[in-house]
Amino acid sequence: MDYRLLGNSGTSVSTLTLGTMTFGSEADEPTSHQIIDTFVAAGGTLIDTADVYSGNESERIIGRWLAAHPTEAQQVVVATKGRFPQGDGPNDVGLSRRHLSRALDASLGRLGVETIDLYQMHAWDALTPIEETLRFLDDAVSAGKIGSYGFSNYLGYQVTKAVYEARAHHFAPPVTLQPQYNLLVRDIEHEVVPACLDAGIGLLPWSPLAGGWLSGKYQRDEAPTGSTRLGENPQRGMEAWEARNGDERTWAVLDAVSGIADAHGASRSQVALAWLLARPAVTSVILGARTVSQLEDNLGAADLVLDDAELQTLTDVSAPRIDDYPYGTAGVAQRERKITGGR
């Protein structure tokens, strides 16, 4: 396992993160604890959860593991999130000081820790002034309740706004952003990635296998069945079967992934993860697993190194669709210039 700094902080984390959205729902507590055991034994250090995962149960499961493994817990970097509803009242949701103060204390209690290493805003809140949120987070850092903070699902302008508001008020800066990012979903490269690079913010991509599509588990024109996410719900959100199956780009990407995987004797998942680990601004890639065997396969990405030609093949075949302006050739020409000669 390799390690990188957590964005612009001095904390180091493993390049693969254990995502725990399955804990308490798709994985019961004994299985969840086995998954954590396997991850830590492989050198993994960053464990990511959220207060809404499995109705708070994911945090509780992690907290009980930390309590039962005090020595190993010393090396674990714990990340969680707040923002989504924790009750039915109008103030039980959002990024207001009122809601976050209660959400943070509740997460600390469920996890059984004095400090949450990385506290993330799970999504933008258009109703709460950003200064209110940032002041709360700065106070939480000063109080020792959190080590640092980050965001999830923010747009490029929202990241930049938060960064410069924090600077203007001399608040602690954000260190990470957690976006969806994979070979099939690359639009964050237009604005979000440049904003993060500009601020030194590290990316923690979620859904790196595009909901299982990049693992090779689905076949062209064969509707999924059985105990897979799409088998259980073919219309599941952004991963829905019909739209991706009917998109030629999907199968071109999967063919390229398969060819490189076969050349390395690796799994399709490992190739997709290795490509993502090589992308600009990426600090650590979040792995989600229902079983120990799924996690063990994904952990193999830590040892897989793709050469420049293989990385370029995957980058080219998965290029996001863009119009000529503002992100295509004509738009790029307006943002670049030569030192001398020409435009």
Coordinates of N, CA and C in Angstrom, one line a residue, residues 6-234:
L6 N -3.1 13.8 2.9 CA -4.5 14.1 2.8 C -4.7 15.5 2.3
G7 N -4.8 15.7 1.0 CA -4.9 17.0 0.4 C -3.8 17.9 0.9
N8 N -4.1 19.1 1.3 CA -3.1 20.1 1.7 C -2.8 20.0 3.2
S9 N -3.1 18.9 3.9 CA -2.8 18.7 5.3 C -1.5 17.9 5.4
G10 N -1.1 17.7 6.7 CA 0.1 16.9 6.9 C -0.2 15.5 7.3
T11 N -1.4 15.1 7.2 CA -1.8 13.7 7.6 C -1.6 12.8 6.3
S12 N -1.0 11.7 6.5 CA -0.8 10.7 5.4 C -1.9 9.7 5.5
V13 N -2.3 9.2 4.4 CA -3.4 8.2 4.3 C -3.0 7.2 3.2
S14 N -3.6 6.0 3.3 CA -3.4 5.0 2.2 C -4.1 5.5 0.9
T15 N -3.5 5.1 -0.2 CA -4.1 5.5 -1.5 C -5.4 4.8 -1.8
L16 N -5.7 3.8 -1.0 CA -7.1 3.2 -1.1 C -7.8 3.4 0.2
T17 N -9.0 3.8 0.1 CA -9.9 4.1 1.3 C -11.0 3.1 1.4
L18 N -11.3 2.7 2.6 CA -12.4 1.8 2.8 C -13.7 2.6 3.0
G19 N -14.6 2.4 2.0 CA -15.9 3.0 2.1 C -16.8 2.1 2.8
T20 N -17.7 2.6 3.6 CA -18.5 1.7 4.5 C -20.0 1.9 4.3
M21 N -20.5 2.4 3.2 CA -21.9 2.6 3.0 C -22.7 1.3 3.1
T22 N -22.0 0.1 2.8 CA -22.6 -1.2 2.9 C -22.8 -1.7 4.3
F23 N -22.0 -1.1 5.3 CA -22.1 -1.6 6.6 C -23.4 -1.4 7.3
G24 N -24.0 -2.5 7.8 CA -25.3 -2.5 8.4 C -26.5 -2.6 7.5
S25 N -26.2 -2.7 6.2 CA -27.3 -2.9 5.2 C -26.9 -4.1 4.3
E26 N -26.0 -3.9 3.4 CA -25.5 -5.0 2.6 C -24.5 -5.9 3.2
A27 N -23.9 -5.5 4.3 CA -22.9 -6.3 5.0 C -23.3 -6.2 6.5
D28 N -23.5 -7.4 7.1 CA -23.8 -7.4 8.6 C -22.6 -7.0 9.4
E29 N -22.8 -6.9 10.7 CA -21.6 -6.5 11.5 C -20.4 -7.4 11.5
P30 N -20.6 -8.7 11.6 CA -19.4 -9.6 11.6 C -18.7 -9.5 10.2
T31 N -19.4 -9.4 9.1 CA -18.8 -9.3 7.8 C -18.1 -7.9 7.7
S32 N -18.7 -6.9 8.2 CA -18.2 -5.5 8.2 C -16.8 -5.5 9.0
H33 N -16.8 -6.2 10.1 CA -15.6 -6.2 10.9 C -14.5 -7.0 10.2
Q34 N -14.9 -8.1 9.5 CA -13.9 -8.8 8.8 C -13.3 -8.0 7.6
I35 N -14.2 -7.2 7.0 CA -13.7 -6.3 5.9 C -12.7 -5.3 6.5
I36 N -13.0 -4.7 7.6 CA -12.1 -3.7 8.2 C -10.8 -4.4 8.6
D37 N -10.8 -5.6 9.1 CA -9.6 -6.4 9.5 C -8.8 -6.6 8.2
T38 N -9.4 -7.0 7.1 CA -8.7 -7.2 5.9 C -8.0 -6.0 5.4
F39 N -8.8 -4.9 5.4 CA -8.3 -3.6 4.9 C -7.1 -3.1 5.7
V40 N -7.2 -3.2 7.0 CA -6.1 -2.7 7.9 C -4.9 -3.6 7.8
A41 N -5.1 -4.9 7.6 CA -4.0 -5.9 7.5 C -3.2 -5.6 6.2
A42 N -3.9 -5.1 5.2 CA -3.2 -4.8 3.9 C -2.5 -3.4 3.9
G43 N -2.6 -2.7 5.0 CA -1.9 -1.4 5.1 C -2.9 -0.2 5.0
G44 N -4.2 -0.5 4.8 CA -5.1 0.6 4.6 C -5.3 1.4 5.9
T45 N -5.4 2.7 5.8 CA -5.6 3.5 7.0 C -6.8 4.4 7.0
L46 N -7.3 4.8 5.8 CA -8.4 5.8 5.8 C -9.8 5.0 5.7
I47 N -10.6 5.2 6.7 CA -12.0 4.6 6.7 C -13.0 5.7 6.6
D48 N -13.9 5.6 5.6 CA -14.8 6.7 5.3 C -16.3 6.2 5.5
T49 N -17.0 7.0 6.3 CA -18.4 6.7 6.5 C -19.2 8.0 6.4
A50 N -20.5 7.9 6.9 CA -21.4 9.1 7.0 C -22.5 8.8 8.0
D51 N -23.0 9.9 8.5 CA -24.1 9.7 9.5 C -25.3 9.0 9.0
V52 N -25.6 9.2 7.7 CA -26.8 8.6 7.1 C -26.6 7.2 6.6
Y53 N -25.4 6.7 6.6 CA -25.2 5.3 6.1 C -25.9 4.3 7.0
S54 N -26.9 3.6 6.4 CA -27.6 2.5 7.1 C -28.3 3.1 8.4
G55 N -28.8 4.3 8.3 CA -29.5 4.9 9.4 C -28.6 5.1 10.7
N56 N -27.4 5.5 10.5 CA -26.4 5.7 11.6 C -25.6 4.4 11.9
E57 N -26.1 3.3 11.4 CA -25.5 2.0 11.9 C -24.0 1.8 11.4
S58 N -23.7 2.3 10.3 CA -22.3 2.2 9.8 C -21.4 2.8 10.8
E59 N -21.7 4.0 11.3 CA -20.8 4.7 12.3 C -20.7 3.8 13.5
R60 N -21.8 3.2 14.0 CA -21.8 2.4 15.2 C -20.9 1.2 15.0
I61 N -21.0 0.5 13.8 CA -20.2 -0.7 13.6 C -18.7 -0.3 13.6
I62 N -18.4 0.8 13.0 CA -17.0 1.2 13.0 C -16.5 1.5 14.4
G63 N -17.4 2.2 15.1 CA -17.0 2.5 16.5 C -16.8 1.3 17.4
R64 N -17.6 0.3 17.2 CA -17.4 -0.9 18.0 C -16.1 -1.6 17.6
W65 N -15.7 -1.6 16.3 CA -14.5 -2.1 15.8 C -13.3 -1.4 16.4
L66 N -13.4 0.0 16.4 CA -12.3 0.8 17.0 C -12.1 0.5 18.4
A67 N -13.2 0.3 19.2 CA -13.1 0.0 20.6 C -12.5 -1.3 20.9
A68 N -12.7 -2.3 20.0 CA -12.2 -3.6 20.2 C -10.8 -3.8 19.7
H69 N -10.3 -2.8 18.9 CA -8.9 -2.9 18.4 C -8.1 -1.6 18.7
P70 N -7.9 -1.3 19.9 CA -7.3 -0.1 20.3 C -5.9 0.2 19.7
T71 N -5.1 -0.9 19.5 CA -3.8 -0.8 18.9 C -3.9 -0.4 17.5
E72 N -4.6 -1.2 16.7 CA -4.8 -0.9 15.3 C -5.5 0.4 15.0
A73 N -6.4 0.8 15.9 CA -7.2 2.0 15.8 C -6.2 3.3 15.8
Q74 N -5.1 3.1 16.4 CA -4.2 4.3 16.5 C -3.7 4.7 15.1
Q75 N -3.7 3.8 14.1 CA -3.2 4.1 12.8 C -4.4 4.4 11.8
V76 N -5.6 4.3 12.3 CA -6.7 4.5 11.4 C -7.1 6.0 11.4
V77 N -7.3 6.5 10.2 CA -7.8 7.9 10.0 C -9.3 7.8 9.7
V78 N -10.1 8.4 10.5 CA -11.5 8.2 10.5 C -12.1 9.4 9.8
A79 N -12.9 9.2 8.8 CA -13.6 10.3 8.1 C -15.1 10.0 8.1
T80 N -15.9 11.0 8.4 CA -17.4 10.8 8.3 C -18.0 12.1 7.7
K81 N -19.3 12.2 7.5 CA -19.9 13.3 6.9 C -21.2 13.7 7.6
G82 N -21.6 14.9 7.4 CA -22.9 15.4 7.9 C -23.5 16.3 6.9
R83 N -24.8 16.4 6.9 CA -25.6 17.4 6.1 C -27.0 16.9 5.9
F84 N -27.2 15.6 5.7 CA -28.5 15.0 5.3 C -29.3 14.8 6.6
P85 N -30.7 14.6 6.4 CA -31.6 14.6 7.5 C -31.2 13.6 8.6
Q86 N -31.3 14.1 9.8 CA -31.2 13.3 11.0 C -32.5 13.3 11.9
G87 N -33.5 13.8 11.3 CA -34.8 13.9 12.0 C -35.8 14.5 11.0
D88 N -37.0 14.7 11.5 CA -38.1 15.3 10.7 C -38.2 16.8 10.8
G89 N -37.5 17.4 11.7 CA -37.7 18.8 11.9 C -37.0 19.7 10.8
P90 N -37.3 20.9 10.6 CA -36.7 21.8 9.6 C -35.3 22.1 9.9
N91 N -34.8 21.9 11.1 CA -33.4 22.2 11.4 C -32.6 20.9 11.6
D92 N -33.2 19.8 11.2 CA -32.5 18.5 11.3 C -31.7 18.1 10.1
V93 N -31.4 19.1 9.2 CA -30.8 18.9 8.0 C -30.0 20.1 7.6
G94 N -29.0 20.0 6.8 CA -28.3 21.2 6.2 C -26.9 21.4 6.8
L95 N -26.3 22.5 6.5 CA -25.0 22.9 6.9 C -25.0 24.1 7.9
S96 N -26.1 24.3 8.6 CA -26.2 25.3 9.6 C -25.4 24.9 10.8
R97 N -25.0 25.9 11.6 CA -24.3 25.7 12.8 C -25.2 24.8 13.7
R98 N -26.4 25.1 13.8 CA -27.3 24.3 14.7 C -27.3 22.8 14.3
H99 N -27.5 22.5 13.0 CA -27.6 21.1 12.7 C -26.2 20.5 12.8
L100 N -25.2 21.1 12.3 CA -23.9 20.5 12.3 C -23.3 20.2 13.7
S101 N -23.6 21.1 14.6 CA -23.1 20.9 16.0 C -23.7 19.7 16.6
R102 N -25.0 19.4 16.3 CA -25.7 18.2 16.8 C -25.2 17.0 16.0
A103 N -25.1 17.1 14.7 CA -24.7 16.0 13.9 C -23.2 15.5 14.3
L104 N -22.4 16.5 14.5 CA -21.0 16.2 14.8 C -20.9 15.5 16.1
D105 N -21.6 16.0 17.1 CA -21.5 15.4 18.5 C -22.1 14.0 18.4
A106 N -23.1 13.8 17.6 CA -23.7 12.5 17.5 C -22.8 11.5 16.8
S107 N -22.1 12.0 15.8 CA -21.1 11.1 15.1 C -19.9 10.8 16.0
L108 N -19.5 11.7 16.8 CA -18.4 11.4 17.8 C -18.8 10.4 18.7
G109 N -20.1 10.4 19.2 CA -20.6 9.4 20.1 C -20.7 8.1 19.5
R110 N -21.2 8.0 18.3 CA -21.4 6.7 17.7 C -20.0 6.0 17.3
L111 N -19.1 6.9 16.9 CA -17.7 6.4 16.6 C -16.9 6.1 17.8
G112 N -17.3 6.7 18.9 CA -16.5 6.5 20.2 C -15.1 7.1 20.2
V113 N -15.0 8.3 19.5 CA -13.7 8.9 19.4 C -13.8 10.4 19.9
E114 N -12.7 10.9 20.3 CA -12.7 12.3 20.8 C -12.5 13.3 19.6
T115 N -11.9 12.8 18.5 CA -11.7 13.6 17.3 C -12.0 12.8 16.1
I116 N -12.7 13.4 15.2 CA -12.9 12.9 13.9 C -11.8 13.5 13.0
D117 N -11.0 12.7 12.3 CA -9.9 13.2 11.6 C -10.3 14.0 10.4
L118 N -11.3 13.6 9.7 CA -11.8 14.3 8.5 C -13.3 14.4 8.6
Y119 N -13.9 15.6 8.7 CA -15.3 15.8 8.8 C -15.7 16.5 7.5
Q120 N -16.6 15.8 6.7 CA -17.0 16.3 5.4 C -18.4 16.7 5.3
M121 N -18.6 17.8 4.5 CA -19.9 18.3 4.2 C -20.5 17.5 3.1
H122 N -21.5 16.7 3.3 CA -22.0 15.7 2.3 C -22.5 16.2 1.0
A123 N -22.9 17.5 1.0 CA -23.4 18.2 -0.2 C -23.5 19.6 0.1
W124 N -23.6 20.4 -0.9 CA -23.8 21.9 -0.8 C -25.2 22.2 -0.2
D125 N -25.2 23.3 0.6 CA -26.5 23.8 1.2 C -26.7 25.2 0.7
A126 N -27.6 25.4 -0.2 CA -27.9 26.7 -0.8 C -28.6 27.6 0.2
L127 N -29.1 27.1 1.3 CA -29.9 28.0 2.2 C -29.0 28.5 3.4
T128 N -27.9 27.9 3.7 CA -27.1 28.3 4.8 C -25.9 29.2 4.2
P129 N -25.7 30.4 4.8 CA -24.5 31.2 4.3 C -23.2 30.4 4.5
I130 N -22.4 30.4 3.5 CA -21.2 29.6 3.6 C -20.3 30.0 4.8
E131 N -20.3 31.3 5.1 CA -19.5 31.7 6.2 C -19.9 31.1 7.5
E132 N -21.2 30.8 7.7 CA -21.7 30.2 8.9 C -21.2 28.7 9.0
T133 N -21.2 28.0 7.9 CA -20.6 26.7 7.9 C -19.2 26.6 8.2
L134 N -18.4 27.5 7.5 CA -17.0 27.5 7.6 C -16.6 28.0 9.0
R135 N -17.3 28.9 9.6 CA -17.0 29.3 11.0 C -17.2 28.2 12.0
F136 N -18.3 27.4 11.8 CA -18.5 26.3 12.6 C -17.3 25.3 12.5
L137 N -16.9 25.0 11.3 CA -15.8 24.0 11.0 C -14.5 24.5 11.6
D138 N -14.2 25.8 11.5 CA -13.0 26.3 12.1 C -13.1 26.2 13.6
D139 N -14.2 26.5 14.2 CA -14.4 26.3 15.7 C -14.2 24.9 16.1
A140 N -14.7 23.9 15.3 CA -14.6 22.5 15.6 C -13.1 22.1 15.5
V141 N -12.4 22.6 14.6 CA -11.0 22.3 14.5 C -10.3 22.8 15.8
S142 N -10.5 24.1 16.1 CA -9.9 24.7 17.3 C -10.3 24.0 18.6
A143 N -11.5 23.4 18.6 CA -11.9 22.7 19.8 C -11.4 21.3 19.9
G144 N -10.8 20.8 18.8 CA -10.2 19.5 18.8 C -11.3 18.4 18.4
K145 N -12.5 18.8 18.0 CA -13.5 17.8 17.7 C -13.2 17.2 16.3
I146 N -12.6 18.0 15.4 CA -12.2 17.4 14.1 C -10.8 17.9 13.8
G147 N -10.1 17.0 13.0 CA -8.7 17.4 12.7 C -8.7 18.3 11.5
S148 N -9.5 18.0 10.5 CA -9.6 18.8 9.3 C -11.0 18.6 8.7
Y149 N -11.3 19.3 7.6 CA -12.6 19.2 7.0 C -12.5 19.2 5.5
G150 N -13.6 18.7 4.9 CA -13.6 18.7 3.4 C -15.1 18.7 2.9
F151 N -15.3 18.5 1.7 CA -16.6 18.6 1.1 C -16.9 17.3 0.2
S152 N -18.1 17.2 -0.2 CA -18.5 16.1 -1.1 C -19.5 16.6 -2.0
N153 N -19.4 16.2 -3.3 CA -20.4 16.6 -4.3 C -20.5 18.1 -4.6
Y154 N -19.5 18.8 -4.4 CA -19.5 20.2 -4.7 C -19.1 20.5 -6.1
L155 N -19.6 21.6 -6.7 CA -19.2 22.0 -8.0 C -17.9 22.8 -7.9
G156 N -17.3 23.1 -9.0 CA -16.0 23.8 -9.0 C -16.1 25.2 -8.4
Y157 N -17.2 26.0 -8.7 CA -17.3 27.3 -8.2 C -17.6 27.3 -6.7
Q158 N -18.2 26.2 -6.2 CA -18.5 26.1 -4.8 C -17.2 25.8 -4.0
V159 N -16.4 24.9 -4.5 CA -15.1 24.7 -3.9 C -14.3 26.0 -3.8
T160 N -14.2 26.7 -4.9 CA -13.4 27.9 -4.9 C -14.0 29.0 -4.0
K161 N -15.3 29.1 -4.0 CA -15.9 30.0 -3.0 C -15.6 29.7 -1.6
A162 N -15.7 28.4 -1.2 CA -15.3 28.0 0.1 C -13.9 28.3 0.5
V163 N -13.0 28.0 -0.5 CA -11.6 28.2 -0.2 C -11.3 29.7 0.0
Y164 N -11.8 30.6 -0.8 CA -11.5 32.0 -0.6 C -12.2 32.6 0.5
E165 N -13.4 32.1 0.9 CA -14.1 32.6 2.1 C -13.3 32.2 3.3
A166 N -12.7 31.0 3.3 CA -11.9 30.6 4.5 C -10.7 31.4 4.6
R167 N -10.1 31.7 3.5 CA -8.9 32.6 3.5 C -9.2 34.0 4.0
A168 N -10.3 34.5 3.5 CA -10.6 35.9 3.9 C -10.9 36.0 5.4
H169 N -11.4 35.0 6.0 CA -11.7 35.0 7.4 C -10.7 34.4 8.3
H170 N -9.6 33.9 7.7 CA -8.5 33.2 8.4 C -9.0 32.0 9.1
F171 N -9.9 31.3 8.4 CA -10.4 30.0 8.9 C -9.4 28.9 8.5
A172 N -9.5 27.7 9.2 CA -8.7 26.6 8.7 C -9.3 26.2 7.3
P173 N -8.4 25.8 6.3 CA -8.8 25.6 5.0 C -9.4 24.2 4.8
P174 N -10.2 24.0 3.8 CA -10.7 22.7 3.4 C -9.5 21.9 2.8
V175 N -9.5 20.6 3.0 CA -8.4 19.8 2.5 C -8.8 18.7 1.5
T176 N -10.1 18.4 1.4 CA -10.4 17.3 0.5 C -11.8 17.6 -0.2
L177 N -12.0 16.9 -1.3 CA -13.3 16.9 -1.9 C -13.6 15.4 -2.3
Q178 N -14.9 15.0 -2.1 CA -15.3 13.6 -2.4 C -16.3 13.7 -3.5
P179 N -15.9 13.5 -4.8 CA -16.8 13.5 -5.9 C -17.0 12.1 -6.5
Q180 N -18.0 11.9 -7.3 CA -18.1 10.7 -8.1 C -17.1 10.9 -9.3
Y181 N -16.2 9.8 -9.5 CA -15.2 9.9 -10.5 C -14.8 8.5 -10.9
N182 N -14.9 8.2 -12.2 CA -14.4 7.0 -12.7 C -14.3 7.1 -14.3
L183 N -13.9 6.0 -14.9 CA -13.7 6.0 -16.3 C -15.0 6.3 -17.1
L184 N -16.2 6.1 -16.5 CA -17.4 6.4 -17.2 C -18.0 7.8 -16.8
V185 N -17.5 8.3 -15.7 CA -18.0 9.6 -15.3 C -16.8 10.6 -15.0
R186 N -16.5 11.4 -16.0 CA -15.3 12.2 -16.0 C -15.6 13.7 -16.1
D187 N -16.8 14.2 -16.0 CA -17.1 15.6 -16.3 C -16.5 16.5 -15.2
I188 N -16.1 16.0 -14.0 CA -15.5 16.8 -13.0 C -14.2 17.4 -13.5
E189 N -13.6 16.8 -14.6 CA -12.3 17.3 -15.0 C -12.4 18.7 -15.7
H190 N -13.6 19.1 -16.0 CA -13.8 20.4 -16.7 C -13.5 21.6 -15.7
E191 N -14.2 21.5 -14.5 CA -14.1 22.6 -13.5 C -13.7 22.2 -12.1
V192 N -14.2 21.0 -11.7 CA -13.9 20.6 -10.3 C -12.5 20.3 -10.1
V193 N -11.9 19.5 -10.9 CA -10.5 19.1 -10.8 C -9.6 20.3 -10.8
P194 N -9.7 21.2 -11.8 CA -8.9 22.4 -11.8 C -9.0 23.3 -10.5
A195 N -10.3 23.4 -10.0 CA -10.5 24.1 -8.8 C -9.7 23.5 -7.6
C196 N -9.7 22.1 -7.5 CA -9.0 21.4 -6.5 C -7.5 21.5 -6.6
L197 N -7.0 21.4 -7.8 CA -5.6 21.6 -8.1 C -5.1 23.0 -7.7
D198 N -5.9 24.0 -8.0 CA -5.6 25.4 -7.7 C -5.5 25.6 -6.2
A199 N -6.3 24.9 -5.4 CA -6.3 25.1 -3.9 C -5.5 24.0 -3.2
G200 N -5.0 23.1 -3.9 CA -4.2 22.0 -3.2 C -5.1 21.0 -2.5
I201 N -6.4 20.9 -2.9 CA -7.4 20.0 -2.3 C -7.2 18.6 -3.0
G202 N -7.2 17.6 -2.1 CA -7.1 16.2 -2.6 C -8.5 15.6 -2.9
L203 N -8.6 14.8 -4.0 CA -9.8 14.2 -4.3 C -9.9 12.8 -3.7
L204 N -11.0 12.5 -3.2 CA -11.3 11.1 -2.7 C -12.5 10.6 -3.5
P205 N -12.3 10.0 -4.7 CA -13.3 9.6 -5.6 C -14.2 8.5 -5.0
W206 N -15.5 8.7 -5.1 CA -16.5 7.6 -4.8 C -17.0 7.0 -6.1
S207 N -17.5 5.8 -5.9 CA -18.0 5.0 -7.1 C -16.9 4.8 -8.2
P208 N -15.7 4.4 -7.8 CA -14.6 4.3 -8.8 C -14.9 3.2 -9.8
L209 N -15.8 2.3 -9.6 CA -16.1 1.3 -10.5 C -17.5 1.5 -11.2
A210 N -18.0 2.7 -11.1 CA -19.2 3.1 -11.7 C -20.4 2.1 -11.4
G211 N -20.5 1.9 -10.1 CA -21.6 1.0 -9.6 C -21.4 -0.4 -10.1
G212 N -20.2 -0.9 -10.3 CA -20.0 -2.2 -10.8 C -19.8 -2.4 -12.2
W213 N -20.1 -1.4 -13.0 CA -20.0 -1.5 -14.5 C -18.5 -1.8 -14.9
L214 N -17.6 -1.2 -14.3 CA -16.2 -1.3 -14.7 C -15.5 -2.6 -14.1
S215 N -16.3 -3.4 -13.3 CA -15.7 -4.7 -12.8 C -15.9 -5.8 -13.9
G216 N -16.7 -5.5 -14.9 CA -17.0 -6.5 -16.0 C -18.1 -7.4 -15.6
K217 N -18.9 -7.1 -14.6 CA -19.9 -8.1 -14.2 C -21.1 -8.0 -15.1
Y218 N -21.3 -7.0 -15.9 CA -22.5 -6.9 -16.8 C -22.1 -7.1 -18.3
Q219 N -23.0 -7.8 -19.0 CA -22.8 -8.1 -20.4 C -23.7 -7.3 -21.3
R220 N -23.2 -7.1 -22.5 CA -23.9 -6.2 -23.4 C -25.3 -6.9 -23.8
D221 N -26.3 -6.1 -23.7 CA -27.7 -6.4 -24.0 C -28.2 -7.6 -23.2
E222 N -27.6 -7.9 -22.1 CA -28.2 -8.9 -21.2 C -28.5 -8.2 -19.8
A223 N -29.8 -8.0 -19.6 CA -30.2 -7.3 -18.4 C -29.7 -8.0 -17.2
P224 N -29.2 -7.3 -16.2 CA -28.6 -7.9 -15.0 C -29.7 -8.6 -14.1
T225 N -29.3 -9.7 -13.5 CA -30.2 -10.3 -12.6 C -29.4 -10.7 -11.3
G226 N -30.1 -11.3 -10.3 CA -29.3 -11.8 -9.2 C -29.0 -10.7 -8.2
S227 N -28.0 -11.1 -7.3 CA -27.7 -10.3 -6.1 C -26.6 -9.3 -6.5
T228 N -26.8 -8.5 -7.5 CA -26.0 -7.3 -7.8 C -26.9 -6.1 -7.6
R229 N -26.3 -4.9 -7.5 CA -27.1 -3.7 -7.3 C -28.0 -3.5 -8.5
L230 N -27.6 -3.7 -9.7 CA -28.5 -3.5 -10.9 C -29.4 -4.7 -11.1
G231 N -28.9 -5.9 -10.6 CA -29.8 -7.0 -10.7 C -31.0 -6.8 -9.8
E232 N -30.8 -6.2 -8.6 CA -31.9 -6.0 -7.7 C -32.7 -4.7 -8.1
N233 N -32.1 -3.8 -8.8 CA -32.8 -2.6 -9.2 C -32.1 -2.0 -10.5
P234 N -32.6 -2.5 -11.7 CA -32.0 -2.1 -13.0 C -32.1 -0.6 -13.2

